[in-house]
mmCIF file of C-alpha atoms in Angstrom:
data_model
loop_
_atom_site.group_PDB
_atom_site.id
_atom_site.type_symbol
_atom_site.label_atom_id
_atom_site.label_comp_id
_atom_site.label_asym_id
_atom_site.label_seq_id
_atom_site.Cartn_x
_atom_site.Cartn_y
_atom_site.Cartn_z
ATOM 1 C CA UNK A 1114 -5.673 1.336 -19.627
ATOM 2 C CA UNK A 1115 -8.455 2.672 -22.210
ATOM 3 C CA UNK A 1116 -9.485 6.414 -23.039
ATOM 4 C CA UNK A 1117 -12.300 7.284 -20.825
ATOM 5 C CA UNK A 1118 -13.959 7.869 -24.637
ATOM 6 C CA UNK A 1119 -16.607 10.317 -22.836
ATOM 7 C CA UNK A 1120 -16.382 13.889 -21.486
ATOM 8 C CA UNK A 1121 -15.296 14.098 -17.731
ATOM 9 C CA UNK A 1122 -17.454 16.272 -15.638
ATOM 10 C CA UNK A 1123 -16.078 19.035 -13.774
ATOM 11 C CA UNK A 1124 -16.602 20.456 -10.316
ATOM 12 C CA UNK A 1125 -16.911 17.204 -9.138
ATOM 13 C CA UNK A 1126 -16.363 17.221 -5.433
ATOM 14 C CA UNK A 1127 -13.951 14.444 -3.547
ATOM 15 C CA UNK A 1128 -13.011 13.881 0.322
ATOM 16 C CA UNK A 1129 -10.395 11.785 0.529
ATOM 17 C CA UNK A 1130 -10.063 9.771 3.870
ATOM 18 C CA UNK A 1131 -6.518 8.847 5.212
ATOM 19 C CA UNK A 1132 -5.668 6.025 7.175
ATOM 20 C CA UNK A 1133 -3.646 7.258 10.426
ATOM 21 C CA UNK A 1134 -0.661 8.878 10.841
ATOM 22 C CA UNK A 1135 2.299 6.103 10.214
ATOM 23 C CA UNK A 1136 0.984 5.612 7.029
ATOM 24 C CA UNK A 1137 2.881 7.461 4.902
ATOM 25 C CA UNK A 1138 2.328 5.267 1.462
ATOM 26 C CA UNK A 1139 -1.146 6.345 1.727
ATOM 27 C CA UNK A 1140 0.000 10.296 2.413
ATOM 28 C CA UNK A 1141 2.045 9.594 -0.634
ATOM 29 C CA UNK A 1142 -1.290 8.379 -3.157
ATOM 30 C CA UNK A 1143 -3.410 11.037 -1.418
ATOM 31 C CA UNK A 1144 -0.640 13.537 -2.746
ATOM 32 C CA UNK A 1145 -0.701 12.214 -5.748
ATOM 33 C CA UNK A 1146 -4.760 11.869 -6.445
ATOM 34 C CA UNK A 1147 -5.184 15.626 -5.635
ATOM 35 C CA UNK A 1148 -2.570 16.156 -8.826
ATOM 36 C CA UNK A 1149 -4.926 14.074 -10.801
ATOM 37 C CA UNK A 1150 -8.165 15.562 -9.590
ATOM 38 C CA UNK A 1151 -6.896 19.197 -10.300
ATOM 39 C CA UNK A 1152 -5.967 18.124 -13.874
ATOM 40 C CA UNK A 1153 -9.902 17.007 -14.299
ATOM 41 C CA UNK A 1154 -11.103 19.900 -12.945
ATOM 42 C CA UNK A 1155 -12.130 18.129 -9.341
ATOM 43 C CA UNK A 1156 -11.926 19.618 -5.789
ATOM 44 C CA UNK A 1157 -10.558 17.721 -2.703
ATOM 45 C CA UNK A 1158 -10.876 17.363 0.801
ATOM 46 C CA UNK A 1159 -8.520 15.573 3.495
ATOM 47 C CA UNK A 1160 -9.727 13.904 6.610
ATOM 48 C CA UNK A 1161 -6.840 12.676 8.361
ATOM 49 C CA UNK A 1162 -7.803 10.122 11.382
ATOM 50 C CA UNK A 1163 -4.858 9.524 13.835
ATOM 51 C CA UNK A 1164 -4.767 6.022 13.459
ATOM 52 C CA UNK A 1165 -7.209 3.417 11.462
ATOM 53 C CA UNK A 1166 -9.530 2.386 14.247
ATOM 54 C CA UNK A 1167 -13.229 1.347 13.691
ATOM 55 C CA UNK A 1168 -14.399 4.156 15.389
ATOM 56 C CA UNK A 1169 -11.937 6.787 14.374
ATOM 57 C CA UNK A 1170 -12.319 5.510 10.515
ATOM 58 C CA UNK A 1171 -16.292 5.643 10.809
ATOM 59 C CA UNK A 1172 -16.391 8.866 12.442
ATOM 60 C CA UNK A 1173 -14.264 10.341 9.192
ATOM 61 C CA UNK A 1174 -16.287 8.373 6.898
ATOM 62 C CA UNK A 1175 -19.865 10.442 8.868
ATOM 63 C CA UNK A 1176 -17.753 13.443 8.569
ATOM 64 C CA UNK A 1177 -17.781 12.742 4.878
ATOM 65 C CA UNK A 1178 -21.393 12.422 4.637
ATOM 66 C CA UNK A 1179 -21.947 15.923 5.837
ATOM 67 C CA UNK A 1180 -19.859 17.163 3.242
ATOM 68 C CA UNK A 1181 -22.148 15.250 0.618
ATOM 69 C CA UNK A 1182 -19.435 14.984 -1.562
ATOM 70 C CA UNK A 1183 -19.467 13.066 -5.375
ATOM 71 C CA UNK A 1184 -17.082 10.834 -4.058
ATOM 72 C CA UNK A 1185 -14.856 9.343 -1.622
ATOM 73 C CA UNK A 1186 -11.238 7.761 -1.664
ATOM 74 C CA UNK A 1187 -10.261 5.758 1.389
ATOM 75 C CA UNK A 1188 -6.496 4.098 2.060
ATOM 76 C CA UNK A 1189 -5.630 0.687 3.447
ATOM 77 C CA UNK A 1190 -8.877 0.615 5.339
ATOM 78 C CA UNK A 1191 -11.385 -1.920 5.914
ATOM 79 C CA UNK A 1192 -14.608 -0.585 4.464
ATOM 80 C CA UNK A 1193 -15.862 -3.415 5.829
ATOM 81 C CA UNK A 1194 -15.625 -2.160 9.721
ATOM 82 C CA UNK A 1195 -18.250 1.355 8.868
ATOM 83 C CA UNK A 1196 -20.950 -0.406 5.936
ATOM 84 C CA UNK A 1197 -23.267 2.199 7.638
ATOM 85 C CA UNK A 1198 -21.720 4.976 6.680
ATOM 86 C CA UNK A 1199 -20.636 3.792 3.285
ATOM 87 C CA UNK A 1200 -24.369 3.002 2.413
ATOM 88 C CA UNK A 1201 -25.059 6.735 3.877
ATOM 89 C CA UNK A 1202 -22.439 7.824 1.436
ATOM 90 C CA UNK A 1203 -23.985 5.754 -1.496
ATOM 91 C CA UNK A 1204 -27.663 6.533 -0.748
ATOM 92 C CA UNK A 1205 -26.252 10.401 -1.263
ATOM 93 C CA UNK A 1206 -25.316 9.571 -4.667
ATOM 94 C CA UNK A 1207 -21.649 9.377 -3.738
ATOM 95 C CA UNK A 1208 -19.278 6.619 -5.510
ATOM 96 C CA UNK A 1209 -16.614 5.489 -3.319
ATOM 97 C CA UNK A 1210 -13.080 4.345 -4.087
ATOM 98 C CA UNK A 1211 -10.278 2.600 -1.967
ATOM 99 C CA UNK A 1212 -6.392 2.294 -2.404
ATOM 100 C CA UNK A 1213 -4.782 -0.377 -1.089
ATOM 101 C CA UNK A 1214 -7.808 -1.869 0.868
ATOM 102 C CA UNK A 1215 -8.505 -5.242 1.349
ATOM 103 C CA UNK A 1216 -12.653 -5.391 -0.086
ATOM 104 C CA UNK A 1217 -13.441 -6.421 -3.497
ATOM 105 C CA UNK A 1218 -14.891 -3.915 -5.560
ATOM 106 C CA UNK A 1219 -17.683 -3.898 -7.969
ATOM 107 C CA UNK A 1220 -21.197 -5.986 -8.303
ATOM 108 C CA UNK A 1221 -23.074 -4.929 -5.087
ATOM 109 C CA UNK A 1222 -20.443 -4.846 -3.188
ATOM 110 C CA UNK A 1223 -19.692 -1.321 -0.919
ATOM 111 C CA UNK A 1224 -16.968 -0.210 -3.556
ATOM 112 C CA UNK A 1225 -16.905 1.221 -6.827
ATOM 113 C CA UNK A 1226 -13.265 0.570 -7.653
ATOM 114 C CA UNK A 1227 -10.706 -1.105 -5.577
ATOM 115 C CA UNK A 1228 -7.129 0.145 -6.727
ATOM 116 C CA UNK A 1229 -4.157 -1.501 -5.622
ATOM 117 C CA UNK A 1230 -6.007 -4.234 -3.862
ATOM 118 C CA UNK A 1231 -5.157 -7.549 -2.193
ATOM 119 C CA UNK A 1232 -4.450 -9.400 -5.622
ATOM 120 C CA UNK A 1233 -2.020 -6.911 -6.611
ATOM 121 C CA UNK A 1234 -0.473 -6.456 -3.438
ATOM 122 C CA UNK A 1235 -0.052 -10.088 -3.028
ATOM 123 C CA UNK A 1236 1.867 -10.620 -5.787
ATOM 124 C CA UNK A 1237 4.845 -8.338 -4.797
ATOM 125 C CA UNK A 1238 4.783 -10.660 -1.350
ATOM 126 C CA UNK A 1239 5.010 -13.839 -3.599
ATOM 127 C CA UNK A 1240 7.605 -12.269 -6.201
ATOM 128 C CA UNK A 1241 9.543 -11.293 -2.362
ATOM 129 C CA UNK A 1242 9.023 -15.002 -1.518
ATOM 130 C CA UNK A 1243 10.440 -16.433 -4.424
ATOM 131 C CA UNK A 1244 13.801 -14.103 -3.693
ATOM 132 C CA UNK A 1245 14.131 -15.234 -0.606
ATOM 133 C CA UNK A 1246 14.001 -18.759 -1.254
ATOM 134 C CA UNK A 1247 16.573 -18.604 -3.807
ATOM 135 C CA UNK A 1248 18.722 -16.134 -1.488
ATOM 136 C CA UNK A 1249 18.374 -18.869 1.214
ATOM 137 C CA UNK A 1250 19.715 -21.690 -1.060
ATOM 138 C CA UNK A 1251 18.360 -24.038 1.048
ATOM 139 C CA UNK A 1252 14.837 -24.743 3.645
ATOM 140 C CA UNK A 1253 15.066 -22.744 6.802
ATOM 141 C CA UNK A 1254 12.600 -20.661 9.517
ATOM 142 C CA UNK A 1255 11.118 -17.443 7.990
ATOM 143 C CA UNK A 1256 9.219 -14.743 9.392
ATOM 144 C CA UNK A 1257 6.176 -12.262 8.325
ATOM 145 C CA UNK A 1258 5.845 -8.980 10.359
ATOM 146 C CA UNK A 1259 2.314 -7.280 9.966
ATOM 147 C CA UNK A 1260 0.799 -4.724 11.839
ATOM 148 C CA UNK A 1261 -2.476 -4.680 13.968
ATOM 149 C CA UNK A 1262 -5.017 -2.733 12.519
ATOM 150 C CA UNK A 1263 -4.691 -2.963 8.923
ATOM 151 C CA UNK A 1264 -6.133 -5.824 7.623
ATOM 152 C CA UNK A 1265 -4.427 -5.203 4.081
ATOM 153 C CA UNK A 1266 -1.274 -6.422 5.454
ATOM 154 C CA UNK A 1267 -2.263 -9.739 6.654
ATOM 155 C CA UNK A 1268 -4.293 -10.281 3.512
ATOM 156 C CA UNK A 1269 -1.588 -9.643 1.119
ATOM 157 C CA UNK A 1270 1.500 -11.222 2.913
ATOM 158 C CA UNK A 1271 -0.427 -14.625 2.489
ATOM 159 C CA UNK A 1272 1.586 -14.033 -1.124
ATOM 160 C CA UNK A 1273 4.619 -15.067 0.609
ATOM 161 C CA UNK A 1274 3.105 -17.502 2.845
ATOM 162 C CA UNK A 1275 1.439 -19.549 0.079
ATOM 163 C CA UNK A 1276 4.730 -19.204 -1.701
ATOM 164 C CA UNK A 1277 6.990 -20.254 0.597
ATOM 165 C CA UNK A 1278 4.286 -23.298 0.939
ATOM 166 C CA UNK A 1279 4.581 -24.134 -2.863
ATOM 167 C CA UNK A 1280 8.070 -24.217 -3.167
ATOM 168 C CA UNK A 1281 9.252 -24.707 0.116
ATOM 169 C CA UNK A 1282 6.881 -26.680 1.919
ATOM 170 C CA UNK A 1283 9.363 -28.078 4.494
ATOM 171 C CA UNK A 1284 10.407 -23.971 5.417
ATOM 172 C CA UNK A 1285 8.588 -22.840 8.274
ATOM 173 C CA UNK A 1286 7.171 -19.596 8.371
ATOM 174 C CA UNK A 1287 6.024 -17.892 11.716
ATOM 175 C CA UNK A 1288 3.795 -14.869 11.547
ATOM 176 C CA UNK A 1289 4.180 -11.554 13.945
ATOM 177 C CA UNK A 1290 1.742 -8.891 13.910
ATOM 178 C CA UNK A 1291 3.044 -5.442 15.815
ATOM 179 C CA UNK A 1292 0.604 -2.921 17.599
ATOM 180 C CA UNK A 1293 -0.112 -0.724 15.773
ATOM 181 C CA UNK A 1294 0.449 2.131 17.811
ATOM 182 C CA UNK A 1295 4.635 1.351 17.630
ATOM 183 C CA UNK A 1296 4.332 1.902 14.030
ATOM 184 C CA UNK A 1297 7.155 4.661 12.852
ATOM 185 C CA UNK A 1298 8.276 4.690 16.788
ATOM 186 C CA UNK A 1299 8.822 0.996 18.537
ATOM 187 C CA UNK A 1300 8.586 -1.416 15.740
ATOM 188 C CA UNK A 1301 11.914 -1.554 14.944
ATOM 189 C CA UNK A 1302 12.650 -2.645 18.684
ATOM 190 C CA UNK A 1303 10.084 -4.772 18.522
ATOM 191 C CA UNK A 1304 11.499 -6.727 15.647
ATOM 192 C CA UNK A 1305 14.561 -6.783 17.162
ATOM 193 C CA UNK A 1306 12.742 -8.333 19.833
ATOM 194 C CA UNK A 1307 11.500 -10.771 17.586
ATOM 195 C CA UNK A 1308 14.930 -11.949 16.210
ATOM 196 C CA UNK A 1309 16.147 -12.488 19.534
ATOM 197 C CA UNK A 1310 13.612 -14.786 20.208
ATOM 198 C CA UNK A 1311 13.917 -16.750 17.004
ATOM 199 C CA UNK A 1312 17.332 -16.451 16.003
ATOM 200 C CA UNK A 1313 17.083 -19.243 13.956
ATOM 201 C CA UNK A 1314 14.855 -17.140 11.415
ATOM 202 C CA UNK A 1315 17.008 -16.481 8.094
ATOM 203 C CA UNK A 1316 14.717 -14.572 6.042
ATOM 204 C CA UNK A 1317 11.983 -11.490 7.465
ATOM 205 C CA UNK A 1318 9.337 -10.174 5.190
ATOM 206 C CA UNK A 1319 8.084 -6.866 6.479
ATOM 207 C CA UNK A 1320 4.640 -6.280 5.151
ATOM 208 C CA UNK A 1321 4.780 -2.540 5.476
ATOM 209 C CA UNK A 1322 7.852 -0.278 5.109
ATOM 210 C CA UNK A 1323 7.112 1.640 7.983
ATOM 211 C CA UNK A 1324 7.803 -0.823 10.173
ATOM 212 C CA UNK A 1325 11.252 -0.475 9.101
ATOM 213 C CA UNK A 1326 12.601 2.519 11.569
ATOM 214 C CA UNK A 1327 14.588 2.213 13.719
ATOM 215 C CA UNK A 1328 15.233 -0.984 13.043
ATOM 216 C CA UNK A 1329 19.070 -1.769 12.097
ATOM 217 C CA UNK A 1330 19.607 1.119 14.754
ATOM 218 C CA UNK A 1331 17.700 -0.928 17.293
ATOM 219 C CA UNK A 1332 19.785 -4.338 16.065
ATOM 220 C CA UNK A 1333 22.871 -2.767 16.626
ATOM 221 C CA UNK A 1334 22.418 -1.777 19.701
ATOM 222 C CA UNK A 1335 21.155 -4.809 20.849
ATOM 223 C CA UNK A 1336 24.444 -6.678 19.099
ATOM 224 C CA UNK A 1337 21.591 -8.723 17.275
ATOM 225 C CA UNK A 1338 22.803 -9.949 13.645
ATOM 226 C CA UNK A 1339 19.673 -9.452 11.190
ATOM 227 C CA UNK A 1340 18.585 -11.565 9.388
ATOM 228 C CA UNK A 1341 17.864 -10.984 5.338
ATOM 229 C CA UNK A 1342 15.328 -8.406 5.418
ATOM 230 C CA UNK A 1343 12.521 -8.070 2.728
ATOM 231 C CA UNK A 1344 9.951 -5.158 2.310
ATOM 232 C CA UNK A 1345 6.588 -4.291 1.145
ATOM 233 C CA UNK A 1346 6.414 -0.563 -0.681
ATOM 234 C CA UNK A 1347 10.061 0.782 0.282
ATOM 235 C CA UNK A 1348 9.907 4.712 0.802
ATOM 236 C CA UNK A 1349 11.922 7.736 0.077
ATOM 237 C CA UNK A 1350 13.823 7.188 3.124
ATOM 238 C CA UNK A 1351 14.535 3.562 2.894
ATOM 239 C CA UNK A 1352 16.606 3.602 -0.048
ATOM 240 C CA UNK A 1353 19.791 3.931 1.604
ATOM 241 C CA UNK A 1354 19.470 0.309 3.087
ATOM 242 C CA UNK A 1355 18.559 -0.782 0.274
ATOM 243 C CA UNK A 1356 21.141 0.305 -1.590
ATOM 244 C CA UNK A 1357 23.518 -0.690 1.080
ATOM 245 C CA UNK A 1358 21.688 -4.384 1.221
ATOM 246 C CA UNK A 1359 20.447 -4.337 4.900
ATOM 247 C CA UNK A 1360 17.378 -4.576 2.592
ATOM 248 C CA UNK A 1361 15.787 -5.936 -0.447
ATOM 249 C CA UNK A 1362 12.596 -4.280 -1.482
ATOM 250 C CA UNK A 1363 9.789 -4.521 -3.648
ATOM 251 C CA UNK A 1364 8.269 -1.088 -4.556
ATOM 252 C CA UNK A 1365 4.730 0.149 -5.431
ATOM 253 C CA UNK A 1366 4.510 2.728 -6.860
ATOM 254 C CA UNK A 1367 2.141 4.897 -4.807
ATOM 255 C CA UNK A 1368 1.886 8.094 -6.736
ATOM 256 C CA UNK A 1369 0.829 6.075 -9.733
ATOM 257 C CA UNK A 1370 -1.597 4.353 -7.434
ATOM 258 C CA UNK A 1371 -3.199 7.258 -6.487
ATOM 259 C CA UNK A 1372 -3.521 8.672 -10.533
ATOM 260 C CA UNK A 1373 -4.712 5.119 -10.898
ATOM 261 C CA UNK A 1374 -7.923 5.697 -8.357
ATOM 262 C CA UNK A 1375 -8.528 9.070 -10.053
ATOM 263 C CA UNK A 1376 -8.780 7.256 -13.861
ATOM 264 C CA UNK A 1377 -11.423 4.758 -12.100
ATOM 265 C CA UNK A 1378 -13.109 7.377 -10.394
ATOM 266 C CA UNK A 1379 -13.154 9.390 -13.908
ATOM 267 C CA UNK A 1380 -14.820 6.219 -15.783
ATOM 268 C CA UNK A 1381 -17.564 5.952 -12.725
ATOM 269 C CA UNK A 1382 -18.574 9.520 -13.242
ATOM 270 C CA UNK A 1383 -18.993 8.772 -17.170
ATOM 271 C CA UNK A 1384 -20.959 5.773 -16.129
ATOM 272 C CA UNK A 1385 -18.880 3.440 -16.736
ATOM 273 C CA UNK A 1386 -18.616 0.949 -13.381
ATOM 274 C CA UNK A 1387 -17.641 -2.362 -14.597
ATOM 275 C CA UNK A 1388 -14.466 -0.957 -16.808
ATOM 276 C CA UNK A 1389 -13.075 0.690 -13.772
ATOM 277 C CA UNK A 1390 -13.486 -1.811 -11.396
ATOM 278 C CA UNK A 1391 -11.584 -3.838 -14.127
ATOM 279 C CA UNK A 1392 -8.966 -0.549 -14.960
ATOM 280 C CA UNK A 1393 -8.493 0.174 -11.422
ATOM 281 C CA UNK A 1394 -7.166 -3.677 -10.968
ATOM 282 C CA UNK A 1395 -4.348 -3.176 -13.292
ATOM 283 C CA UNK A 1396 -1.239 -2.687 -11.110
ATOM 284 C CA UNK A 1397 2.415 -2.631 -12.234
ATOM 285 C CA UNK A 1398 4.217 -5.988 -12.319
ATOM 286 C CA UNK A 1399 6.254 -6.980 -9.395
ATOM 287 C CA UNK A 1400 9.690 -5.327 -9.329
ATOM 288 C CA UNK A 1401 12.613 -5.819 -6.473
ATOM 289 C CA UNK A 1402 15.368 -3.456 -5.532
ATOM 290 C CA UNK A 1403 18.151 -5.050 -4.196
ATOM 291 C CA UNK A 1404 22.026 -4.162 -4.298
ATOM 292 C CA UNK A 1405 22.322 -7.494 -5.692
ATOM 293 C CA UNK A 1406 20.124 -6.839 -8.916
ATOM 294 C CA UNK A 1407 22.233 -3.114 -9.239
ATOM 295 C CA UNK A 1408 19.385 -1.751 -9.564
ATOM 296 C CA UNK A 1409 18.556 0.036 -6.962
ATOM 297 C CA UNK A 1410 17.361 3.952 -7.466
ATOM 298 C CA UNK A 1411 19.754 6.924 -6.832
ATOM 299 C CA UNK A 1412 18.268 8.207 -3.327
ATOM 300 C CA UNK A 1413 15.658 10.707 -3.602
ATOM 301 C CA UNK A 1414 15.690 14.673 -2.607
ATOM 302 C CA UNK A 1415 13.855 15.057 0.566
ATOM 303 C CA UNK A 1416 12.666 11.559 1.004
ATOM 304 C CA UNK A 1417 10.299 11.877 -2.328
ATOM 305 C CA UNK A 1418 8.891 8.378 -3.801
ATOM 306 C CA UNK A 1419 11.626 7.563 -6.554
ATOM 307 C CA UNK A 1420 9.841 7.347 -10.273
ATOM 308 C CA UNK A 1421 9.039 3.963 -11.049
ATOM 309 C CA UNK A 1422 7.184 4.308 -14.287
ATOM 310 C CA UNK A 1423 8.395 7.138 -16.201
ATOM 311 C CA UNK A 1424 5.776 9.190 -17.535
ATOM 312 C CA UNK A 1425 2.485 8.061 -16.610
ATOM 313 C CA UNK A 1426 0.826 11.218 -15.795
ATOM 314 C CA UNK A 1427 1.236 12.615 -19.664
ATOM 315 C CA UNK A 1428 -0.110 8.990 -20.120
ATOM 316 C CA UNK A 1429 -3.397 9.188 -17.956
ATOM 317 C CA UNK A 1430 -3.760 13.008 -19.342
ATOM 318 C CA UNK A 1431 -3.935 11.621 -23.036
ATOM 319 C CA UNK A 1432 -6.820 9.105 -21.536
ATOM 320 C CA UNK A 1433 -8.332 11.636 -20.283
ATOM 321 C CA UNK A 1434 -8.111 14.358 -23.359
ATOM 322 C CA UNK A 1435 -6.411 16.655 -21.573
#
């Protein structure tokens, strides 16, 4: 990342715009943003939809325009599904930013950054791919578990997809996408569910975390034998099967994510667009827990996000001249 060079305004109002309940990564960068936008001096306001519908997500987004803020931050979300009440927000003078969404940013497109996008997410999926094809030793059925309703997840598990088509081209790869209201309740049933009906599966990506509860409780009590099990953006809770190898995981680092939007959001409001589109872009290299590496992180106090890059608030702070 560059300094910012120029003086950050102040007082700079910011809504921030979750993306339903079960989705705790984005709870986690929310978190995190507001940290960043008190250290600049910015005030922040949560709408929290109850899940990321169309309707639901454009009714937040007109919620925002009332608030005429200087900016908005939106989550995994589809900017795509409310362009009228994105150009409302950008008519009002408002820049908007997105974590983890699947819309290119920049040019005259809707956004003004995109951080954590598809290209970035998509290379954790391929670096997953490429450990599963050497934990598999040999070509064999895999599976990809998304989740209805965010569009991220289908767009970045292609990563593993094309992966597995590079360098395994006779593996097979079947694709399962869950409703998305059994996310954090059913969806580790309904994976179990999926097993049992391809047993022959040897390797399971799971594009989000979340979908993870429940899930080795559900398999046991089924007396279904899991398969290896790979994951998109482990959480605080899912360390333990990592640790214990029901899991291998491939983190991202949400709180930096969020400190991340806030630096592009800092070089919009000094004017310069085109260097945060490009700053915003610049995600953490692909890293995988597994027991097998030893490297897995000591489990967290109260379910908090494990560090992954040590010291990268002090870091943006310097950037910022603060």
């Amino acid at each position: 990342n560059v300094k910012v060079g120029k003086p950050i305004p102040t007082g700079k109002s910011v809504v921030l715009i979750g993306a339903g309940q079960a989705a705790t990564g984005c709870q986690i960068s929310d978190a995190a943003f507001k940290q960043a936008a008190a250290v600049l001096g910015w005030s922040t306001t949560q709408i929290n939809p109850t899940q990321p519908t169309p309707q639901l997500m454009q009714q937040a987004l007109q919620q925002a325009t009332q608030l005429k803020p200087d900016a908005v931050v939106t989550c995994a979300v589809d900017t795509a599904l409310a362009p009228v009440q994105i150009q409302q927000l950008k008519s009002q003078g408002a820049a908007v930013i997105s974590m983890f969404g699947p819309n290119a940013a920049g040019g005259s497109g809707l956004l003004s950054a995109q951080s954590q996008g598809v290209p970035e997410m998509s290379a954790i999926a391929s670096a997953l791919a490429d450990q599963a094809i050497a934990d598999m030793g040999k070509p064999g059925k895999v599976a990809v578990i998304g989740v209805q309703g965010y569009d991220i997840i289908q767009a970045y598990d292609k990563g593993w997809n094309d992966e597995f088509a590079k360098l395994c081209p006779s593996c097979k790869v079947v694709e399962n996408d869950l409703p998305l209201a059994d996310l954090g309740t059913n969806s580790g049933t309904d994976v179990v569910n999926f097993i049992r009906q391809n047993p022959d599966v040897k390797a399971i990506l799971l594009g989000y975390d979340g979908i993870e509860t429940g899930l080795f409780q559900a398999a046991q009590s089924a007396g279904v034998t899991m398969p290896k099990v790979y994951s998109i953006g482990p959480e605080g809770q899912s360390i333990q099967n990592i640790a214990n190898g029901n899991v291998i995981g491939s983190p991202v680092d949400n709180p930096e994510v969020g400190w991340r939007a806030a630096n592009a959001l800092a070089l919009v409001f000094t004017g310069q667009g085109a260097t945060a589109v490009e700053q915003a872009k610049m995600g953490e290299r692909p890293l995988i827990w597994s027991k097998q590496n030893n490297n897995v992180p000591p489990v967290p106090q109260g379910n908090a996000y494990p560090t992954i890059i040590n010291g990268y608030q002090t870091q943006y702070k310097a950037l910022w001249g603060k």
